[in-house]
Tab-separated table of C-alpha atoms and ligand atoms in Angstrom:
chain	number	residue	atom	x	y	z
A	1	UNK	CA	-50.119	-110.694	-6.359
A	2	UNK	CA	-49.919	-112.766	-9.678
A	3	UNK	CA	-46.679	-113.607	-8.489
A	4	UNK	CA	-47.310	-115.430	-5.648
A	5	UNK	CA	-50.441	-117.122	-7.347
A	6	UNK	CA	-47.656	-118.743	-9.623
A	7	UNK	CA	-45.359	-119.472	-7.068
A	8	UNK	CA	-48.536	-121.341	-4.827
A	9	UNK	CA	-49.198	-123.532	-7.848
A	10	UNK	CA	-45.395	-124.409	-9.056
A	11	UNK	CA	-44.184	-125.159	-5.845
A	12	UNK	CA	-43.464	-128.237	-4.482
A	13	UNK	CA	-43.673	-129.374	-0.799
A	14	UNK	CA	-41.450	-131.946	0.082
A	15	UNK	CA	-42.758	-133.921	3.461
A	16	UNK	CA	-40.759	-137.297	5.120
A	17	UNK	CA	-42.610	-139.987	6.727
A	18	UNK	CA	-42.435	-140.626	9.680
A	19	UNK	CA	-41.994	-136.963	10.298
A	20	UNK	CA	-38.130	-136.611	11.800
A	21	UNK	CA	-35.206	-135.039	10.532
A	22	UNK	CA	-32.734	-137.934	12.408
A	23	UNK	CA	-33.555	-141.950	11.615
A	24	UNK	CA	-32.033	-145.160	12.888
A	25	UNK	CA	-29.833	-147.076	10.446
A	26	UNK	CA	-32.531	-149.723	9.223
A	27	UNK	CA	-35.870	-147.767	9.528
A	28	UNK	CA	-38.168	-146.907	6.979
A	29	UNK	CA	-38.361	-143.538	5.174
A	30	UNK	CA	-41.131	-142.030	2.991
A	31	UNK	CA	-40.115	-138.767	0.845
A	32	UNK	CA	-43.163	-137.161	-1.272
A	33	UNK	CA	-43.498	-134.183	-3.112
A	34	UNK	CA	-46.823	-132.558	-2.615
A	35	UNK	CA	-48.184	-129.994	-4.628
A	36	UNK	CA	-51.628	-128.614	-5.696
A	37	UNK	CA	-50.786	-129.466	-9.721
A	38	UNK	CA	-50.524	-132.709	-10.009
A	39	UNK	CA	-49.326	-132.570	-14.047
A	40	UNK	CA	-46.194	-131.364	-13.317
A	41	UNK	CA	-43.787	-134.231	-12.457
A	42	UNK	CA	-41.082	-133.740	-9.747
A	43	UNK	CA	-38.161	-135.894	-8.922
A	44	UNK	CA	-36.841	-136.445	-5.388
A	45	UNK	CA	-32.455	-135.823	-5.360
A	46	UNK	CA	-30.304	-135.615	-2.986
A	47	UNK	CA	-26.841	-134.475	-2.094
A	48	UNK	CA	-24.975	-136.510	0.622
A	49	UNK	CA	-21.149	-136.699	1.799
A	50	UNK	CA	-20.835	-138.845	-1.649
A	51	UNK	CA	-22.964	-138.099	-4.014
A	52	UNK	CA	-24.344	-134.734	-5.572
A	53	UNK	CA	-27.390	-134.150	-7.109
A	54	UNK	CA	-28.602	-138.287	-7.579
A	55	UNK	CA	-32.270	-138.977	-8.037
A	56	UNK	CA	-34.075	-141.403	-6.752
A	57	UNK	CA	-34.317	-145.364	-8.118
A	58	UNK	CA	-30.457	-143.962	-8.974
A	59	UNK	CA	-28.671	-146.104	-6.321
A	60	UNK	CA	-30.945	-145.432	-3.750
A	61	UNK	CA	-34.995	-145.550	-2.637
A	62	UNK	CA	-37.998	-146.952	-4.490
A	63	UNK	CA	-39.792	-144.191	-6.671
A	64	UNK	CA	-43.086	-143.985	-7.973
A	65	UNK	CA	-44.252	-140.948	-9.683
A	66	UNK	CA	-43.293	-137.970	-6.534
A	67	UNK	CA	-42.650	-140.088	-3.784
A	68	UNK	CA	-39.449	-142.556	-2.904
A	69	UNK	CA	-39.400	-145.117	-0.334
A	70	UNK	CA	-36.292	-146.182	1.456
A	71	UNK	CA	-36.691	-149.558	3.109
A	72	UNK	CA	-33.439	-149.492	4.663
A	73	UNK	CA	-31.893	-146.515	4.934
A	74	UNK	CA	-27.840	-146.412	5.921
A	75	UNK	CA	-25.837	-143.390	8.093
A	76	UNK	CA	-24.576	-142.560	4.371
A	77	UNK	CA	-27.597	-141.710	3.231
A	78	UNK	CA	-27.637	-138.911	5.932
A	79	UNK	CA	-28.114	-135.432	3.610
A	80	UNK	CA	-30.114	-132.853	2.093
A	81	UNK	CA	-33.012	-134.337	0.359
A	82	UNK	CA	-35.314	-132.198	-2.248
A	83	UNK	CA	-38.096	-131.982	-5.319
A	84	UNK	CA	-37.073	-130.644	-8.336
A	85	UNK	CA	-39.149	-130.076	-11.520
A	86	UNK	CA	-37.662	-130.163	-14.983
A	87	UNK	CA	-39.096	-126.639	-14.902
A	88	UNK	CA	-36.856	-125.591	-12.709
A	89	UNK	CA	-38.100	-124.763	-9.393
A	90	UNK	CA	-37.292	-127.035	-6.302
A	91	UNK	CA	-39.343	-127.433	-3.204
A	92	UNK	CA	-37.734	-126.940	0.614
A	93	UNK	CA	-34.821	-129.075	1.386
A	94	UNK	CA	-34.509	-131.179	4.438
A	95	UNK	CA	-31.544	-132.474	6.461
A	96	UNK	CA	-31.888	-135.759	6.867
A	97	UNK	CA	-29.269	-137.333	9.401
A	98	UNK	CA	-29.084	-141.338	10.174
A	99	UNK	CA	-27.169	-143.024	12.750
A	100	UNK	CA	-25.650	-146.046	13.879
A	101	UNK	CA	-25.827	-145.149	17.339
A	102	UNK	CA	-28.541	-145.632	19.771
A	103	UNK	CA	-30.108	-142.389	20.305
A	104	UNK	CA	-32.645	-140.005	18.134
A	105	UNK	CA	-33.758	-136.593	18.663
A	106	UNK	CA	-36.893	-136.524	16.891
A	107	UNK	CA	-37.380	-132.404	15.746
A	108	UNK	CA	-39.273	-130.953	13.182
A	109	UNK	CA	-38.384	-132.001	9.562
A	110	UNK	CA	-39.776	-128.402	8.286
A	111	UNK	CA	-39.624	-124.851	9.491
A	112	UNK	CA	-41.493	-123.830	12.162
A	113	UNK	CA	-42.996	-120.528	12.515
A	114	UNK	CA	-42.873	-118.075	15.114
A	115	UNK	CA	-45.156	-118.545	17.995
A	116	UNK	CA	-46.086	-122.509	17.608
A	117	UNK	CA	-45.433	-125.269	20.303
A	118	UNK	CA	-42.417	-127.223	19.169
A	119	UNK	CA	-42.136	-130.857	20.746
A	120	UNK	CA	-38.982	-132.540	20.530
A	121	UNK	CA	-38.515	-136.191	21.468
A	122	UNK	CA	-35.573	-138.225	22.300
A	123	UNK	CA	-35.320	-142.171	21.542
A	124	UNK	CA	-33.906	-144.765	21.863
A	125	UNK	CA	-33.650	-147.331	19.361
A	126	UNK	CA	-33.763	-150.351	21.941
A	127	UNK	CA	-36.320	-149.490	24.940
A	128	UNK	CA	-39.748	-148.774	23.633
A	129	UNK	CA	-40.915	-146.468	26.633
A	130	UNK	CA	-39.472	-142.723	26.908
A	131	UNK	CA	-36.566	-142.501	29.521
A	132	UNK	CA	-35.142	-139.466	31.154
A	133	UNK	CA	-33.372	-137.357	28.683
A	134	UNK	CA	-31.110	-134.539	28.997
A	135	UNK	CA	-31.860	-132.014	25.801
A	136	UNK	CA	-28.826	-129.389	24.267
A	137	UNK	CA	-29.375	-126.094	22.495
A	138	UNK	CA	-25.572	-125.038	20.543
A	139	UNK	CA	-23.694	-127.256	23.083
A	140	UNK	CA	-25.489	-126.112	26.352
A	141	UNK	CA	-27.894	-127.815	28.576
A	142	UNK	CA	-31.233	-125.625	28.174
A	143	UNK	CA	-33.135	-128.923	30.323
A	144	UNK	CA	-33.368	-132.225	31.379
A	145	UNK	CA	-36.608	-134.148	30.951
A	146	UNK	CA	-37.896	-137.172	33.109
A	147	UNK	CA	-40.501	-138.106	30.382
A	148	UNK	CA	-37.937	-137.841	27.147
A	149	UNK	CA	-39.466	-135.095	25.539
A	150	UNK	CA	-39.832	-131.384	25.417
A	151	UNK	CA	-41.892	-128.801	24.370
A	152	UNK	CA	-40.935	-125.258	23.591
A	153	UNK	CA	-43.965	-123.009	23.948
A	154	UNK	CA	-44.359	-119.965	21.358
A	155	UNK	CA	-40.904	-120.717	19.535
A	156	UNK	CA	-39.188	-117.136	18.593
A	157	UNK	CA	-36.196	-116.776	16.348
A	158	UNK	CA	-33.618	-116.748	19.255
A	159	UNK	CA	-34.802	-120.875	19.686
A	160	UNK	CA	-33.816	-120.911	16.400
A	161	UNK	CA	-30.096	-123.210	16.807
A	162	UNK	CA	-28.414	-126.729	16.751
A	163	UNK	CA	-30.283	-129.363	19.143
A	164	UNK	CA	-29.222	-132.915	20.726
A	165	UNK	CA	-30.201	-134.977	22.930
A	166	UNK	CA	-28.375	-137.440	25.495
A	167	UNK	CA	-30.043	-140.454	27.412
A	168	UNK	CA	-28.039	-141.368	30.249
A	169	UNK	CA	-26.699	-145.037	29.864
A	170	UNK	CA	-27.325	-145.135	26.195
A	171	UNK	CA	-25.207	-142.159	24.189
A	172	UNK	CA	-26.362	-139.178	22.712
A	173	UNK	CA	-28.541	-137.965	19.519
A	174	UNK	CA	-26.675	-136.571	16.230
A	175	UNK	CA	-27.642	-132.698	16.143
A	176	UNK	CA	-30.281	-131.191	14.294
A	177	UNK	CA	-31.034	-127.625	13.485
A	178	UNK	CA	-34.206	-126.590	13.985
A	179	UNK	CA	-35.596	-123.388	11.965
A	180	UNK	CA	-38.009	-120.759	13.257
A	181	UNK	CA	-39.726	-118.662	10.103
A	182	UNK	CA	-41.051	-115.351	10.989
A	183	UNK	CA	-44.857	-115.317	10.904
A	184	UNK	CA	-46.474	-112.940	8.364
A	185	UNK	CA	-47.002	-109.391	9.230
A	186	UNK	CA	-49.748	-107.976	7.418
A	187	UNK	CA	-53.712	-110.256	7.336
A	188	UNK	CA	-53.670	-110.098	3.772
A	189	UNK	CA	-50.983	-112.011	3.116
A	190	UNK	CA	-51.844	-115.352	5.211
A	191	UNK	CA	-50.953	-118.008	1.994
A	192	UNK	CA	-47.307	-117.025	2.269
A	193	UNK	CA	-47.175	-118.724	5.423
A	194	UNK	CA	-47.836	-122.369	3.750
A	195	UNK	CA	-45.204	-121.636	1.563
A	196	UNK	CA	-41.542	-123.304	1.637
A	197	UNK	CA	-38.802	-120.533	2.166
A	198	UNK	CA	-37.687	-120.570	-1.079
A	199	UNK	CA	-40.294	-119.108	-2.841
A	200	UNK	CA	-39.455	-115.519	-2.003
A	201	UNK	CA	-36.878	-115.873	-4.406
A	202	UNK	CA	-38.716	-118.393	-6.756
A	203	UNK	CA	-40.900	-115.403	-6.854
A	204	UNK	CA	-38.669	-112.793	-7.840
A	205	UNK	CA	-37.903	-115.889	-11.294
A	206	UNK	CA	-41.338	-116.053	-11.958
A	207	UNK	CA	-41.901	-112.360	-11.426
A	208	UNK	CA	-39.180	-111.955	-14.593
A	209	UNK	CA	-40.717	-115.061	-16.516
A	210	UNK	CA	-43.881	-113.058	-16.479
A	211	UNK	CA	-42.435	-109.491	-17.942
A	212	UNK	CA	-40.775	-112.209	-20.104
A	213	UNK	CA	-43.732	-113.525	-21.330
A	214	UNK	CA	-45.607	-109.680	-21.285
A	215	UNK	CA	-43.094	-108.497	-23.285
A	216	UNK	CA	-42.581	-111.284	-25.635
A	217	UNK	CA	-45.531	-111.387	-28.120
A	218	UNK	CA	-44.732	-107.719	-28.436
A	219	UNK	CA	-41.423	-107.663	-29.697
A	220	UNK	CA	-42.050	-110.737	-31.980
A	221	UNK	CA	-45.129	-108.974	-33.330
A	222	UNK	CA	-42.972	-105.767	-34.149
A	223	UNK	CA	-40.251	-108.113	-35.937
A	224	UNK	CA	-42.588	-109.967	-37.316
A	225	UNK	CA	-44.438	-106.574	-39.100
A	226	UNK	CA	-41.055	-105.426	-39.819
A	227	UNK	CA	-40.237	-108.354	-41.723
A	228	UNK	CA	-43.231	-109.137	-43.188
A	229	UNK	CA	-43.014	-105.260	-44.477
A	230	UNK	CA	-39.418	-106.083	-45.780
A	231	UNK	CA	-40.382	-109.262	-47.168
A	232	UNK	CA	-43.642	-107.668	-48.991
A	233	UNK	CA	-41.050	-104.497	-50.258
A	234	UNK	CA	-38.133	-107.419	-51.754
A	235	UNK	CA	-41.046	-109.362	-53.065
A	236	UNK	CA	-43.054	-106.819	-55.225
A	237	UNK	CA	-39.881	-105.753	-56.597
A	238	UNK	CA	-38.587	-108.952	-57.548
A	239	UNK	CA	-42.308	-109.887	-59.135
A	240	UNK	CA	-41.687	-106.578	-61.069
A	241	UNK	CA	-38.522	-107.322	-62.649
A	242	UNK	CA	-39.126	-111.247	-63.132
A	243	UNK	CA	-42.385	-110.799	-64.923
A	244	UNK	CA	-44.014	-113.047	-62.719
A	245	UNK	CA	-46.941	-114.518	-63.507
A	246	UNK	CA	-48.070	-115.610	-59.734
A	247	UNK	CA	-47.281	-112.594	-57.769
A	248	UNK	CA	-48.804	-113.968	-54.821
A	249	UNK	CA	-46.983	-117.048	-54.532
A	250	UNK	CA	-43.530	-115.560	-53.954
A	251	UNK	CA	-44.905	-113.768	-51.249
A	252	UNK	CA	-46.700	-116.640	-49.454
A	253	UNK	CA	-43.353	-118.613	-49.418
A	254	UNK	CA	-41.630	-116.239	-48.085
A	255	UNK	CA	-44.427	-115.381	-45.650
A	256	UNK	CA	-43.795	-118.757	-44.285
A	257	UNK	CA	-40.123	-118.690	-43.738
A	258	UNK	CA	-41.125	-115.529	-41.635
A	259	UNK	CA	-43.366	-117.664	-39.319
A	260	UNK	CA	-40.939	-120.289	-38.906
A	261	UNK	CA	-38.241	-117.952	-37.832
A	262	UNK	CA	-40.496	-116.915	-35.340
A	263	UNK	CA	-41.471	-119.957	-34.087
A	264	UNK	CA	-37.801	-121.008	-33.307
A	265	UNK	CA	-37.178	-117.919	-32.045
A	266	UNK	CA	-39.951	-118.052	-29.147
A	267	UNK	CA	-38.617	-121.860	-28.136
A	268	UNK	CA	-36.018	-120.040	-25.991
B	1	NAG	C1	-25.759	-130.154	-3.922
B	1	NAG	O1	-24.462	-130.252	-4.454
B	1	NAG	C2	-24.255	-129.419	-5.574
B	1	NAG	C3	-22.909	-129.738	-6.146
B	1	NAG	O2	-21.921	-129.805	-5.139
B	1	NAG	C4	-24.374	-127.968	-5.134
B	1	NAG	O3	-24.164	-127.114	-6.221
B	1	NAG	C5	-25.757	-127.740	-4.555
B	1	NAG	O4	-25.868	-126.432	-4.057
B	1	NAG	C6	-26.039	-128.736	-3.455
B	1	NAG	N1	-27.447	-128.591	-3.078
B	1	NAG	C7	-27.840	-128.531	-1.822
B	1	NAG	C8	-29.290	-128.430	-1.621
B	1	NAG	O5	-27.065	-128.596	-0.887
B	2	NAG	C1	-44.022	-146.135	-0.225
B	2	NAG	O1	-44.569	-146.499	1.035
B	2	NAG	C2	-45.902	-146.102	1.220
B	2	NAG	C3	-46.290	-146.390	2.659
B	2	NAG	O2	-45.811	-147.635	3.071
B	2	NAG	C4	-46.781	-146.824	0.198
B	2	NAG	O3	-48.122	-146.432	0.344
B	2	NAG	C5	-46.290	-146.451	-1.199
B	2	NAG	O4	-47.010	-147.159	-2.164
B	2	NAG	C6	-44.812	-146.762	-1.346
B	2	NAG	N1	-44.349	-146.231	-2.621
B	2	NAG	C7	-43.448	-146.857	-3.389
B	2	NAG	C8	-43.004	-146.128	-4.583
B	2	NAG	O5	-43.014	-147.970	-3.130
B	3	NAG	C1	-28.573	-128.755	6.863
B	3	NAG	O1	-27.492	-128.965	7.746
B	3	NAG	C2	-26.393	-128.098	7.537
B	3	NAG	C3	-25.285	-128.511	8.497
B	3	NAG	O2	-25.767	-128.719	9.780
B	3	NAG	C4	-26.855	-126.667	7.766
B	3	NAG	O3	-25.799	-125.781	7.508
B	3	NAG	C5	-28.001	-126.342	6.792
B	3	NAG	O4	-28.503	-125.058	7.055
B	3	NAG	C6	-29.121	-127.348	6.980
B	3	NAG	N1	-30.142	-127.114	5.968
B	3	NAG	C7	-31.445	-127.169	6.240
B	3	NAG	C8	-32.351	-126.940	5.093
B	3	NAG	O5	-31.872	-127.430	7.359
């Protein structure tokens, strides 16, 4: 349970405006990391056919604290697109996938979960009404629609697969997979359901950070008795055979060096 409470509050949810995973070379695209903490600060990368790992305001998009603007945004800028924190964890990714042709299918940017209406859309870039479009499912016709979109009622994991689109006279869409995420089982566990994917297995990190951080203060309070109790042996001795006329002193010094040790030790 406390696992999942740190997972809610260190994860980041990355959401694109306007919400489609396939763009037009030349439109405008809004990334943002959204999270419940706002103190932790999260930076927007990407990996494309080019580039690995860049960050954005590092050749590409317009940041401002978690979010990144792309006024114009190119078919190389097509790619997987997440948050990161210098902490560690990252939010879900999303493909993002631009084209210079004249067709979009506009699908769901994030997962969708088992048993919701899914609408898909198909554009194009030139005629602002909806025209008859023919939609694909892994390379087969599944229908053709006289109003341009689609909806898939109760989505289950077999919908789950690679979708296009084709508008007769004007091309056809890049592809798209869309992602069906199993609903949760059991009432009691409803919050799982907002989360991204990853964070069944940011939980199983945090779920070791905590034993980590159990376990911690008790081994460096047992090394820290030892030593002190080594420490306070060495330094009676010594004040015995020096003579010395501040016992205490020798001790506190040393006492201090202790703490220190400690201190560096914990910055792991
Ligand atoms: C991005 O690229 C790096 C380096 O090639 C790779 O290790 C990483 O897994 C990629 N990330 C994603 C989200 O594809
Ligand atoms: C990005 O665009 C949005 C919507 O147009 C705007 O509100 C926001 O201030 C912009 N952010 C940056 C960093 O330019
Ligand atoms: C992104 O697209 C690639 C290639 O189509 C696919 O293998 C991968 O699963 C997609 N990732 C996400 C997060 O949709």
């Amino acid at each position: 349970m406390a696992s999942i409470y740190v997972c809610l509050f260190l994860t980041a949810r990355l959401t694109v405006s306007p919400s489609s995973s396939q763009f037009f070379e030349g439109d405008f695209v809004s990334l943002s990391c959204e999270e419940d903490d706002s103190s932790a600060e999260w930076t927007l990368r990407r990996n494309t056919s080019k580039q690995q790992r860049t960050q954005c305001g590092d050749g590409w998009g317009e940041g401002a604290g978690s979010s990144c603007n792309i006024t114009y945004i190119f078919t190389l800028d097509s790619g997987v697109y997440w948050c990161e924190s210098r902490e560690g964890p990252i939010s879900n990714m999303v493909n993002l996938t631009v084209t210079g042709g004249s067709v979009i299918l506009q699908s769901p940017v994030l997962p969708v979960m088992e048993g919701d209406d899914v609408t898909l859309l198909c554009k194009t870039k030139t005629t602002p009404s909806n025209l008859p479009a023919a939609f694909y499912k892994d390379g087969s016709l599944i229908r053709k629609q006289p109003t341009g979109h689609m909806t898939i009622q109760h989505v289950s994991r077999s919908d789950e697969g690679l979708y296009k689109c084709d508008i007769s006279g004007h091309g056809e869409s890049p592809s798209s997979w869309i992602t069906v995420t199993e609903k949760p089982t059991t009432a009691s566990t409803p919050t799982t359901s907002a989360l991204p994917p990853d964070c069944s297995s940011l939980q199983l990190g945090f779920r070791v950070v905590l034993h980590l951080l159990v376990f911690c203060p008790y081994v460096i309070s047992t090394l820290l008795m030892m030593s002190l109790y080594r420490h306070r042996a060495k330094g009676n001795k010594l004040s015995i055979l020096n003579l010395h006329t501040h016992p205490e002193q020798g001790f506190d010094d040393e006492h201090e060096d202790v703490i220190t040790d400690v201190t560096t030790e914990h910055r792991f």
